[in-house]
Amino acid sequence: MANMLTRSRAFPCLFLLVAISLASVSLVAQDTPTEKEAARDVLKKMSALEQSLDVPALVTRLTGPNAARDQVVARAKELMDKELITLADDIATHPEIGFEEKRSVSKLTDYLRQHNFSVETGTASLSTAFVAKFKGNNGSPVLGIILEYDALRGAKGAFHGDQHSAQGPVGMAAAIAMAEYLTRTKSPGSIVVYGTPGEEMMPPNAKTVMHEAHAFDGADIIVRSHASSQTSRPAHGFGSCCLNIVGAKYTFSGAPTHQMTPWMGRNAVEAVVQLFNNVDASRISIRPEARIQGVILEGGTAPNVVPDRAVADFYIRYPDEVYLQQVVEFVDNAAKAAALSTGTKVKIDHYGKDLDGIGLATLAEVGFQYMKNFGATGVNPEPGKPQGYEETGSVSRDIPGVGFSAQSSTWSNHTYEMDADNLKEIGHQGFTVDAEAMTAVLFDFATHADYRETVKKEFDGIKALFGEYQTALKKTYTVPNVPDPK
Ligand SMILES: [Zn+2]
């Protein structure tokens, strides 16, 4: 139960069901007045950058008639129709939770091997992670495709209520169609498929761990699909669905003794109670947009023994990562103070974080047009909040990319209804549109050097502005000077 509380993680996919429509999309990444003020100049520059790129003209040019592209897209659809929808159904009906996706990984990697990919599993010491490279790879550009496959943990057991079951098949259809195209036309380019486990889990953040192990190095673009109850795309810029987050675990050790002689021991669960009280006391000195919530994972075993071990687990959230550091310090200090006041000791573990990612209009708008062209349903015409193509923010800050979210359910994410839609027409249709749009964008990226340059220009521009924005925030969030008492 306690373990479930800490590991249950409803938010990484939440962004896909929340599409915010605002007249000024360039502002939606900034949640607080402070952030808006700090971002004012940056947003002006970003707007100028976007205008110079003329994304609407780019979309019209790329998504117009192109027989060679249509042939590759048709091949991806054929793979979906003939084999990969069946494989998606199979994974959907054999759900495995994060870091235990052995059967799913073996199905996916078997299929990749059959299509001339070499597979290395256990990437970054994660047993259900893998990297698969097409054996005919031929230099750059390197096209990267992220596959996910973990199921949700529910009261009735694992279930694919977020439809990660289809992400492997969708990504493989695009990867194989493009690999065959590059080989057939002897075109330069490489295909690398990344199997990333446990999207719903922290710790560890699998993508961050893999990124730190250099698994994604060398990719010129990374794509990924995800289930959604509407066809949508994010606005350009930097941001995240659910605030920037630090996961922090506080483990207290005390000394056991009989309940009748508690002064002979040190009570670790009292330290945890004190931690919660201290956090509540500090809220008055923390900006109101913070979200700090903890659960107690361990709190002793018997009332007649003073507990010598207790563990609390917190998600600490703030709209930007700069002020988030101050909030984390408050919570850490609350834990240290709790230990001091109870004579216990505390170990602090910042075990994971999800931060803002970077989203690009040059990729998202082209992908969105393709999804519409290929028959996507439930189209939301307004761009959503800016965000990266993966939930940790770590990869999308370093490598340009885009996510594809064609409507694949009539229900919201993380529901039994969305799980049921895995096997229905609406699911199959959405997954096929994702595969087709992903293939089309990869085709354009591989075959148009000028497109690659435009994407890079937007990515480099937004990344530099992201740095400027953080510098502005650092100047804003000063810490008050507290003198020594006289
Ligand atoms: Zn998800």
CSV table of C-alpha atoms and ligand atoms in Angstrom, one decimal:
chain,number,residue,atom,x,y,z
A,1,MET,CA,0.0,0.0,0.0
A,2,ALA,CA,2.6,2.5,1.1
A,3,ASN,CA,4.9,1.4,-1.7
A,4,MET,CA,2.0,1.8,-4.1
A,5,LEU,CA,1.4,5.3,-2.9
A,6,THR,CA,4.9,6.5,-3.5
A,7,ARG,CA,5.3,4.8,-6.9
A,8,SER,CA,1.9,5.5,-8.3
A,9,ARG,CA,2.4,8.4,-10.6
A,10,ALA,CA,-0.5,9.8,-12.3
A,11,PHE,CA,1.1,12.8,-13.8
A,12,PRO,CA,3.6,12.0,-16.6
A,13,CYS,CA,0.8,11.4,-19.0
A,14,LEU,CA,-1.6,14.0,-17.7
A,15,PHE,CA,-0.3,16.5,-20.2
A,16,LEU,CA,-1.9,14.6,-22.9
A,17,LEU,CA,-5.4,15.1,-21.7
A,18,VAL,CA,-5.0,18.7,-20.8
A,19,ALA,CA,-4.8,20.9,-23.9
A,20,ILE,CA,-4.9,24.5,-22.9
A,21,SER,CA,-6.3,26.9,-25.5
A,22,LEU,CA,-5.3,30.5,-25.0
A,23,ALA,CA,-5.2,33.3,-27.4
A,24,SER,CA,-1.5,33.9,-26.7
A,25,VAL,CA,0.1,30.5,-26.7
A,26,SER,CA,3.6,32.0,-26.1
A,27,LEU,CA,2.6,32.9,-22.6
A,28,VAL,CA,1.1,29.6,-21.4
A,29,ALA,CA,4.5,28.2,-20.3
A,30,GLN,CA,4.8,30.9,-17.6
A,31,ASP,CA,2.4,30.2,-14.8
A,32,THR,CA,3.2,33.0,-12.2
A,33,PRO,CA,3.4,36.8,-12.5
A,34,THR,CA,7.1,36.5,-11.6
A,35,GLU,CA,7.8,34.1,-14.4
A,36,LYS,CA,5.8,36.2,-16.9
A,37,GLU,CA,7.9,39.2,-15.9
A,38,ALA,CA,11.2,37.3,-16.2
A,39,ALA,CA,10.1,35.9,-19.6
A,40,ARG,CA,8.9,39.1,-21.2
A,41,ASP,CA,12.0,39.9,-23.3
A,42,VAL,CA,12.7,36.2,-23.9
A,43,LEU,CA,9.2,35.7,-25.3
A,44,LYS,CA,9.5,38.8,-27.6
A,45,LYS,CA,12.7,37.3,-29.0
A,46,MET,CA,11.1,33.9,-29.3
A,47,SER,CA,8.2,35.4,-31.2
A,48,ALA,CA,10.7,37.0,-33.6
A,49,LEU,CA,12.5,33.7,-34.1
A,50,GLU,CA,9.3,31.9,-34.9
A,51,GLN,CA,8.2,34.6,-37.4
A,52,SER,CA,11.6,34.4,-39.1
A,53,LEU,CA,11.1,30.6,-39.6
A,54,ASP,CA,7.7,31.1,-41.2
A,55,VAL,CA,6.3,27.8,-40.0
A,56,PRO,CA,3.0,27.9,-41.9
A,57,ALA,CA,4.8,28.1,-45.2
A,58,LEU,CA,7.1,25.3,-44.1
A,59,VAL,CA,4.0,23.1,-43.3
A,60,THR,CA,2.4,23.8,-46.6
A,61,ARG,CA,5.6,23.1,-48.5
A,62,LEU,CA,6.4,19.8,-46.7
A,63,THR,CA,3.0,18.3,-46.4
A,64,GLY,CA,2.0,18.8,-50.0
A,65,PRO,CA,2.0,16.1,-52.7
A,66,ASN,CA,5.1,13.8,-52.5
A,67,ALA,CA,4.9,10.3,-54.1
A,68,ALA,CA,8.1,9.0,-52.5
A,69,ARG,CA,6.9,10.0,-49.0
A,70,ASP,CA,3.5,8.5,-49.6
A,71,GLN,CA,5.0,5.2,-50.5
A,72,VAL,CA,7.0,5.0,-47.2
A,73,VAL,CA,3.9,6.1,-45.2
A,74,ALA,CA,1.9,3.4,-47.0
A,75,ARG,CA,4.5,0.8,-45.9
A,76,ALA,CA,4.2,1.9,-42.3
A,77,LYS,CA,0.4,1.5,-42.5
A,78,GLU,CA,0.8,-1.9,-44.1
A,79,LEU,CA,3.0,-3.0,-41.2
A,80,MET,CA,0.4,-1.8,-38.8
A,81,ASP,CA,-2.5,-3.4,-40.6
A,82,LYS,CA,-0.8,-6.8,-41.2
A,83,GLU,CA,1.1,-7.4,-37.9
A,84,LEU,CA,1.7,-4.5,-35.6
A,85,ILE,CA,-1.9,-3.7,-34.5
A,86,THR,CA,-2.1,-7.4,-33.6
A,87,LEU,CA,1.1,-7.0,-31.6
A,88,ALA,CA,-0.3,-3.9,-29.9
A,89,ASP,CA,-3.4,-5.9,-28.9
A,90,ASP,CA,-1.2,-8.6,-27.6
A,91,ILE,CA,0.9,-6.3,-25.4
A,92,ALA,CA,-2.3,-4.5,-24.3
A,93,THR,CA,-3.8,-7.8,-23.1
A,94,HIS,CA,-0.5,-8.9,-21.3
A,95,PRO,CA,0.2,-5.7,-19.2
A,96,GLU,CA,3.5,-5.5,-17.3
A,97,ILE,CA,4.3,-2.6,-14.9
A,98,GLY,CA,7.4,-0.5,-15.1
A,99,PHE,CA,10.8,-2.2,-15.0
A,100,GLU,CA,9.1,-5.6,-15.2
A,101,GLU,CA,8.2,-5.4,-18.9
A,102,LYS,CA,10.1,-8.5,-19.9
A,103,ARG,CA,7.5,-10.2,-22.1
A,104,SER,CA,6.7,-6.9,-23.9
A,105,VAL,CA,10.4,-6.2,-24.5
A,106,SER,CA,11.1,-9.6,-25.9
A,107,LYS,CA,8.1,-9.3,-28.3
A,108,LEU,CA,9.4,-5.9,-29.5
A,109,THR,CA,13.0,-6.8,-29.8
A,110,ASP,CA,12.2,-10.1,-31.6
A,111,TYR,CA,10.3,-8.1,-34.2
A,112,LEU,CA,13.2,-5.6,-34.6
A,113,ARG,CA,15.7,-8.5,-35.0
A,114,GLN,CA,13.5,-10.0,-37.7
A,115,HIS,CA,13.7,-6.7,-39.5
A,116,ASN,CA,17.4,-6.4,-39.5
A,117,PHE,CA,18.0,-4.5,-36.3
A,118,SER,CA,20.8,-5.4,-33.9
A,119,VAL,CA,19.5,-5.1,-30.3
A,120,GLU,CA,21.4,-4.4,-27.1
A,121,THR,CA,19.3,-4.8,-23.9
A,122,GLY,CA,20.1,-3.7,-20.3
A,123,THR,CA,21.0,-0.2,-21.4
A,124,ALA,CA,22.2,2.0,-18.5
A,125,SER,CA,21.8,-1.1,-16.2
A,126,LEU,CA,18.1,-1.0,-16.6
A,127,SER,CA,17.1,-4.6,-17.4
A,128,THR,CA,14.1,-3.7,-19.6
A,129,ALA,CA,15.7,-0.9,-21.5
A,130,PHE,CA,17.3,-1.5,-24.9
A,131,VAL,CA,18.8,0.2,-27.9
A,132,ALA,CA,18.2,-1.3,-31.4
A,133,LYS,CA,20.2,-0.1,-34.5
A,134,PHE,CA,19.3,-0.9,-38.1
A,135,LYS,CA,22.1,-3.0,-39.5
A,136,GLY,CA,22.1,-1.0,-42.7
A,137,ASN,CA,22.7,2.3,-41.0
A,138,ASN,CA,24.5,4.8,-43.2
A,139,GLY,CA,25.8,7.9,-41.4
A,140,SER,CA,23.7,11.0,-40.6
A,141,PRO,CA,21.0,12.2,-40.1
A,142,VAL,CA,20.4,9.8,-37.2
A,143,LEU,CA,16.7,9.3,-36.7
A,144,GLY,CA,15.8,8.2,-33.1
A,145,ILE,CA,12.5,6.6,-32.1
A,146,ILE,CA,11.5,6.2,-28.4
A,147,LEU,CA,9.3,3.2,-27.6
A,148,GLU,CA,7.5,2.8,-24.2
A,149,TYR,CA,5.7,-0.3,-23.0
A,150,ASP,CA,5.0,-0.1,-19.2
A,151,ALA,CA,1.4,-0.6,-17.9
A,152,LEU,CA,-0.3,1.2,-15.0
A,153,ARG,CA,-0.7,-0.2,-11.5
A,154,GLY,CA,-4.3,-0.5,-10.6
A,155,ALA,CA,-6.4,-2.0,-7.8
A,156,LYS,CA,-7.2,-4.9,-10.2
A,157,GLY,CA,-3.6,-5.3,-11.2
A,158,ALA,CA,-1.6,-4.0,-14.2
A,159,PHE,CA,-3.6,-2.5,-17.1
A,160,HIS,CA,-2.8,-0.5,-20.2
A,161,GLY,CA,-5.0,2.5,-19.4
A,162,ASP,CA,-2.4,4.8,-20.9
A,163,GLN,CA,-2.0,2.7,-24.1
A,164,HIS,CA,1.8,2.5,-23.8
A,165,SER,CA,1.1,-1.0,-25.3
A,166,ALA,CA,0.8,0.6,-28.8
A,167,GLN,CA,3.9,2.8,-28.6
A,168,GLY,CA,6.3,0.0,-29.5
A,169,PRO,CA,4.3,-1.1,-32.6
A,170,VAL,CA,3.8,2.5,-33.7
A,171,GLY,CA,7.5,3.4,-33.4
A,172,MET,CA,8.6,0.1,-35.1
A,173,ALA,CA,6.3,0.7,-38.1
A,174,ALA,CA,7.9,4.1,-38.7
A,175,ALA,CA,11.5,2.8,-38.0
A,176,ILE,CA,11.2,-0.2,-40.3
A,177,ALA,CA,9.4,1.7,-43.1
A,178,MET,CA,12.2,4.4,-43.0
A,179,ALA,CA,15.0,1.8,-42.7
A,180,GLU,CA,13.7,0.0,-45.8
A,181,TYR,CA,13.4,3.3,-47.7
A,182,LEU,CA,17.0,4.4,-46.8
A,183,THR,CA,18.3,1.0,-47.9
A,184,ARG,CA,16.2,0.9,-51.1
A,185,THR,CA,17.3,4.4,-52.2
A,186,LYS,CA,20.8,4.1,-50.8
A,187,SER,CA,20.2,7.4,-49.0
A,188,PRO,CA,22.3,8.5,-46.1
A,189,GLY,CA,20.8,8.2,-42.7
A,190,SER,CA,20.5,5.9,-39.7
A,191,ILE,CA,17.7,4.5,-37.6
A,192,VAL,CA,18.0,3.9,-33.8
A,193,VAL,CA,15.2,2.7,-31.7
A,194,TYR,CA,15.3,3.3,-27.9
A,195,GLY,CA,13.3,1.0,-25.6
A,196,THR,CA,12.6,3.1,-22.5
A,197,PRO,CA,11.0,1.4,-19.5
A,198,GLY,CA,8.9,2.6,-16.6
A,199,GLU,CA,7.5,5.9,-17.9
A,200,GLU,CA,5.1,5.8,-15.0
A,201,MET,CA,7.8,5.3,-12.4
A,202,MET,CA,10.2,7.4,-10.5
A,203,PRO,CA,12.8,6.4,-9.4
A,204,PRO,CA,14.6,6.0,-11.5
A,205,ASN,CA,13.7,8.4,-14.3
A,206,ALA,CA,14.6,5.8,-17.0
A,207,LYS,CA,15.1,8.4,-19.8
A,208,THR,CA,17.3,10.6,-17.6
A,209,VAL,CA,19.4,7.6,-16.5
A,210,MET,CA,19.7,6.4,-20.1
A,211,HIS,CA,20.5,10.0,-21.3
A,212,GLU,CA,23.2,10.3,-18.6
A,213,ALA,CA,24.6,7.0,-19.8
A,214,HIS,CA,24.8,8.6,-23.3
A,215,ALA,CA,22.2,6.2,-24.8
A,216,PHE,CA,20.7,9.0,-27.0
A,217,ASP,CA,24.0,10.6,-28.0
A,218,GLY,CA,24.3,11.2,-31.8
A,219,ALA,CA,20.6,11.4,-32.5
A,220,ASP,CA,19.6,14.3,-34.7
A,221,ILE,CA,15.9,14.0,-34.0
A,222,ILE,CA,13.9,11.9,-31.6
A,223,VAL,CA,10.2,11.0,-32.0
A,224,ARG,CA,7.7,9.3,-29.8
A,225,SER,CA,3.9,8.6,-29.8
A,226,HIS,CA,1.5,8.7,-26.9
A,227,ALA,CA,-2.2,8.0,-26.4
A,228,SER,CA,-4.6,10.9,-26.2
A,229,SER,CA,-8.3,11.5,-26.1
A,230,GLN,CA,-7.9,14.3,-28.7
A,231,THR,CA,-5.6,15.0,-31.6
A,232,SER,CA,-3.3,17.7,-30.3
A,233,ARG,CA,0.2,19.2,-30.4
A,234,PRO,CA,2.1,21.5,-28.0
A,235,ALA,CA,3.0,25.1,-28.7
A,236,HIS,CA,6.7,25.9,-29.3
A,237,GLY,CA,8.8,26.9,-26.3
A,238,PHE,CA,9.8,25.4,-23.0
A,239,GLY,CA,7.5,24.0,-20.3
A,240,SER,CA,5.9,21.0,-18.7
A,241,CYS,CA,2.5,19.7,-18.0
A,242,CYS,CA,2.6,19.4,-14.2
A,243,LEU,CA,5.2,21.8,-12.8
A,244,ASN,CA,8.9,21.0,-12.3
A,245,ILE,CA,9.3,18.3,-9.7
A,246,VAL,CA,11.9,16.9,-7.3
A,247,GLY,CA,11.2,13.6,-5.7
A,248,ALA,CA,12.8,13.5,-2.2
A,249,LYS,CA,12.9,10.6,0.3
A,250,TYR,CA,13.6,11.2,4.0
A,251,THR,CA,14.7,8.1,5.9
A,252,PHE,CA,15.0,8.6,9.7
A,253,SER,CA,16.8,6.2,12.0
A,254,GLY,CA,16.2,6.1,15.8
A,255,ALA,CA,16.8,3.5,18.6
A,256,PRO,CA,14.2,0.9,19.6
A,257,THR,CA,13.1,0.4,23.2
A,258,HIS,CA,10.0,-0.6,25.2
A,259,GLN,CA,7.0,1.7,25.0
A,260,MET,CA,7.2,2.0,28.8
A,261,THR,CA,10.7,3.4,28.7
A,262,PRO,CA,10.7,5.6,25.6
A,263,TRP,CA,13.5,7.8,27.0
A,264,MET,CA,15.8,4.8,26.5
A,265,GLY,CA,15.2,5.0,22.7
A,266,ARG,CA,14.8,7.5,19.9
A,267,ASN,CA,11.5,7.6,18.0
A,268,ALA,CA,11.8,7.8,14.2
A,269,VAL,CA,8.1,8.0,13.5
A,270,GLU,CA,7.9,11.1,15.7
A,271,ALA,CA,10.6,12.6,13.5
A,272,VAL,CA,8.4,12.0,10.5
A,273,VAL,CA,5.4,13.6,12.2
A,274,GLN,CA,7.6,16.6,13.0
A,275,LEU,CA,8.8,16.7,9.4
A,276,PHE,CA,5.2,17.1,8.2
A,277,ASN,CA,4.5,19.8,10.8
A,278,ASN,CA,7.7,21.7,9.9
A,279,VAL,CA,6.8,21.6,6.2
A,280,ASP,CA,3.3,23.0,7.0
A,281,ALA,CA,4.9,25.7,9.1
A,282,SER,CA,7.3,26.7,6.3
A,283,ARG,CA,4.4,27.1,3.7
A,284,ILE,CA,3.8,30.6,4.9
A,285,SER,CA,7.4,31.6,3.7
A,286,ILE,CA,7.1,29.8,0.4
A,287,ARG,CA,5.5,31.3,-2.8
A,288,PRO,CA,1.9,30.1,-3.1
A,289,GLU,CA,2.3,28.2,-6.4
A,290,ALA,CA,4.4,25.5,-4.8
A,291,ARG,CA,2.8,22.0,-4.4
A,292,ILE,CA,4.4,20.0,-1.6
A,293,GLN,CA,2.9,16.6,-0.7
A,294,GLY,CA,4.3,13.6,1.1
A,295,VAL,CA,3.3,10.1,2.1
A,296,ILE,CA,4.6,7.9,4.9
A,297,LEU,CA,6.2,4.8,3.5
A,298,GLU,CA,7.4,3.2,6.8
A,299,GLY,CA,6.2,4.2,10.2
A,300,GLY,CA,7.2,1.4,12.6
A,301,THR,CA,5.8,-2.0,13.1
A,302,ALA,CA,4.3,-2.4,16.7
A,303,PRO,CA,2.9,0.2,19.2
A,304,ASN,CA,4.9,-1.3,22.1
A,305,VAL,CA,8.2,-0.9,20.4
A,306,VAL,CA,9.6,2.6,19.8
A,307,PRO,CA,10.0,2.8,16.0
A,308,ASP,CA,13.7,3.0,15.1
A,309,ARG,CA,13.0,3.5,11.4
A,310,ALA,CA,10.5,5.7,9.5
A,311,VAL,CA,10.5,6.9,5.8
A,312,ALA,CA,8.6,9.7,4.1
A,313,ASP,CA,8.5,10.4,0.4
A,314,PHE,CA,7.7,13.8,-1.1
A,315,TYR,CA,7.0,15.2,-4.5
A,316,ILE,CA,8.0,18.9,-4.4
A,317,ARG,CA,6.7,20.9,-7.3
A,318,TYR,CA,7.0,24.5,-8.5
A,319,PRO,CA,6.3,26.1,-11.9
A,320,ASP,CA,10.0,26.8,-12.6
A,321,GLU,CA,13.1,24.9,-11.6
A,322,VAL,CA,15.0,27.9,-10.2
A,323,TYR,CA,12.7,28.7,-7.3
A,324,LEU,CA,12.0,25.0,-6.9
A,325,GLN,CA,15.5,24.7,-5.5
A,326,GLN,CA,14.6,27.1,-2.7
A,327,VAL,CA,11.5,25.0,-2.0
A,328,VAL,CA,13.5,21.8,-1.8
A,329,GLU,CA,15.9,23.5,0.6
A,330,PHE,CA,12.9,24.3,2.9
A,331,VAL,CA,11.7,20.7,2.9
A,332,ASP,CA,15.3,19.3,3.5
A,333,ASN,CA,15.7,21.7,6.4
A,334,ALA,CA,12.3,20.7,7.8
A,335,ALA,CA,13.6,17.1,7.8
A,336,LYS,CA,17.0,18.1,9.4
A,337,ALA,CA,15.1,20.1,12.1
A,338,ALA,CA,12.8,17.1,12.7
A,339,ALA,CA,15.8,14.9,13.3
A,340,LEU,CA,17.5,17.4,15.6
A,341,SER,CA,14.4,17.9,17.7
A,342,THR,CA,13.8,14.1,18.2
A,343,GLY,CA,17.4,13.0,18.6
A,344,THR,CA,17.2,10.9,15.4
A,345,LYS,CA,19.2,10.9,12.2
A,346,VAL,CA,18.0,11.6,8.7
A,347,LYS,CA,19.2,10.5,5.3
A,348,ILE,CA,18.0,12.7,2.4
A,349,ASP,CA,17.7,11.3,-1.1
A,350,HIS,CA,16.7,13.5,-4.0
A,351,TYR,CA,16.0,10.5,-6.2
A,352,GLY,CA,14.4,12.0,-9.3
A,353,LYS,CA,13.3,15.1,-11.1
A,354,ASP,CA,11.1,16.1,-14.0
A,355,LEU,CA,11.8,19.5,-15.5
A,356,ASP,CA,10.7,21.7,-18.4
A,357,GLY,CA,11.3,20.3,-21.8
A,358,ILE,CA,11.7,22.0,-25.2
A,359,GLY,CA,9.0,21.8,-27.9
A,360,LEU,CA,9.4,22.9,-31.6
A,361,ALA,CA,6.8,24.3,-33.9
A,362,THR,CA,8.9,23.3,-37.0
A,363,LEU,CA,8.3,19.6,-36.0
A,364,ALA,CA,5.0,19.8,-34.1
A,365,GLU,CA,3.1,21.8,-36.7
A,366,VAL,CA,4.2,19.6,-39.5
A,367,GLY,CA,3.3,16.5,-37.5
A,368,PHE,CA,-0.1,18.0,-36.6
A,369,GLN,CA,-0.9,18.7,-40.3
A,370,TYR,CA,0.1,15.1,-41.2
A,371,MET,CA,-2.1,13.7,-38.4
A,372,LYS,CA,-5.1,15.6,-39.9
A,373,ASN,CA,-4.2,14.6,-43.4
A,374,PHE,CA,-4.1,10.9,-42.4
A,375,GLY,CA,-7.6,11.1,-40.9
A,376,ALA,CA,-7.1,11.9,-37.2
A,377,THR,CA,-10.3,12.4,-35.3
A,378,GLY,CA,-11.1,14.7,-32.3
A,379,VAL,CA,-8.8,17.4,-33.5
A,380,ASN,CA,-8.2,20.3,-31.1
A,381,PRO,CA,-7.2,23.2,-33.4
A,382,GLU,CA,-5.4,25.2,-30.7
A,383,PRO,CA,-1.9,24.4,-29.6
A,384,GLY,CA,-1.5,23.1,-26.0
A,385,LYS,CA,1.0,24.2,-23.4
A,386,PRO,CA,4.7,24.1,-24.6
A,387,GLN,CA,6.4,20.9,-23.5
A,388,GLY,CA,9.0,18.4,-24.6
A,389,TYR,CA,8.4,15.1,-26.2
A,390,GLU,CA,9.3,13.1,-23.1
A,391,GLU,CA,8.2,13.5,-19.5
A,392,THR,CA,11.6,14.1,-17.8
A,393,GLY,CA,12.6,17.2,-19.8
A,394,SER,CA,16.2,15.9,-19.8
A,395,VAL,CA,16.4,14.5,-23.3
A,396,SER,CA,14.2,17.1,-25.1
A,397,ARG,CA,16.5,19.9,-23.8
A,398,ASP,CA,19.5,18.4,-25.7
A,399,ILE,CA,18.0,16.7,-28.8
A,400,PRO,CA,15.2,18.2,-31.0
A,401,GLY,CA,12.2,16.0,-31.3
A,402,VAL,CA,8.4,15.7,-31.4
A,403,GLY,CA,5.6,13.6,-30.0
A,404,PHE,CA,2.6,12.3,-31.9
A,405,SER,CA,-0.8,12.2,-30.2
A,406,ALA,CA,-3.7,11.3,-32.5
A,407,GLN,CA,-6.9,10.6,-30.8
A,408,SER,CA,-6.9,7.0,-29.7
A,409,SER,CA,-9.7,6.9,-27.1
A,410,THR,CA,-12.9,8.8,-26.2
A,411,TRP,CA,-11.8,8.6,-22.5
A,412,SER,CA,-9.2,10.4,-20.5
A,413,ASN,CA,-5.8,8.8,-19.8
A,414,HIS,CA,-5.2,6.3,-17.0
A,415,THR,CA,-8.7,4.8,-17.2
A,416,TYR,CA,-10.1,1.3,-17.8
A,417,GLU,CA,-12.1,2.9,-20.6
A,418,MET,CA,-8.9,3.9,-22.4
A,419,ASP,CA,-7.6,0.4,-21.8
A,420,ALA,CA,-10.7,-1.0,-23.5
A,421,ASP,CA,-10.2,1.4,-26.5
A,422,ASN,CA,-6.8,-0.3,-27.1
A,423,LEU,CA,-8.7,-3.1,-28.8
A,424,LYS,CA,-11.3,-1.0,-30.6
A,425,GLU,CA,-11.4,0.8,-33.9
A,426,ILE,CA,-10.8,4.2,-32.3
A,427,GLY,CA,-7.5,2.9,-30.7
A,428,HIS,CA,-6.4,1.1,-33.9
A,429,GLN,CA,-7.2,4.1,-36.0
A,430,GLY,CA,-5.3,6.5,-33.7
A,431,PHE,CA,-2.2,4.3,-33.5
A,432,THR,CA,-2.1,3.9,-37.3
A,433,VAL,CA,-2.4,7.7,-37.8
A,434,ASP,CA,0.5,8.2,-35.3
A,435,ALA,CA,2.6,5.7,-37.2
A,436,GLU,CA,1.9,7.4,-40.5
A,437,ALA,CA,2.5,10.9,-39.3
A,438,MET,CA,5.7,9.8,-37.5
A,439,THR,CA,7.0,8.2,-40.7
A,440,ALA,CA,6.1,11.3,-42.8
A,441,VAL,CA,8.0,13.6,-40.4
A,442,LEU,CA,11.0,11.3,-40.3
A,443,PHE,CA,10.9,11.1,-44.1
A,444,ASP,CA,10.9,14.9,-44.4
A,445,PHE,CA,13.7,15.3,-41.9
A,446,ALA,CA,15.8,12.7,-43.6
A,447,THR,CA,15.3,13.9,-47.2
A,448,HIS,CA,15.3,17.8,-46.7
A,449,ALA,CA,18.6,19.2,-45.5
A,450,ASP,CA,17.0,22.7,-45.4
A,451,TYR,CA,14.3,21.3,-43.1
A,452,ARG,CA,16.9,19.9,-40.7
A,453,GLU,CA,18.6,23.3,-40.7
A,454,THR,CA,15.4,25.1,-39.9
A,455,VAL,CA,14.6,22.6,-37.0
A,456,LYS,CA,18.1,23.1,-35.7
A,457,LYS,CA,17.8,26.9,-35.9
A,458,GLU,CA,14.6,26.8,-33.9
A,459,PHE,CA,16.0,24.4,-31.4
A,460,ASP,CA,19.2,26.3,-30.8
A,461,GLY,CA,17.2,29.6,-30.6
A,462,ILE,CA,14.8,28.3,-28.0
A,463,LYS,CA,17.5,26.6,-26.0
A,464,ALA,CA,19.5,29.8,-25.8
A,465,LEU,CA,16.4,31.7,-24.8
A,466,PHE,CA,15.6,29.1,-22.2
A,467,GLY,CA,19.1,29.8,-20.7
A,468,GLU,CA,18.3,33.6,-20.8
A,469,TYR,CA,15.0,33.0,-19.0
A,470,GLN,CA,16.6,31.0,-16.2
A,471,THR,CA,19.3,33.6,-15.8
A,472,ALA,CA,16.5,36.2,-15.4
A,473,LEU,CA,14.7,34.0,-12.9
A,474,LYS,CA,17.9,33.6,-10.8
A,475,LYS,CA,18.1,37.3,-10.6
A,476,THR,CA,14.5,37.5,-9.5
A,477,TYR,CA,14.5,34.8,-6.8
A,478,THR,CA,16.9,36.3,-4.3
A,479,VAL,CA,17.0,35.0,-0.8
A,480,PRO,CA,16.4,37.5,2.0
A,481,ASN,CA,19.3,38.4,4.2
A,482,VAL,CA,18.8,37.0,7.7
A,483,PRO,CA,21.4,38.5,10.2
A,484,ASP,CA,22.8,36.7,13.2
A,485,PRO,CA,20.7,37.4,16.3
A,486,LYS,CA,22.3,40.0,18.6
B,1,ZN,ZN,2.1,7.6,-20.6
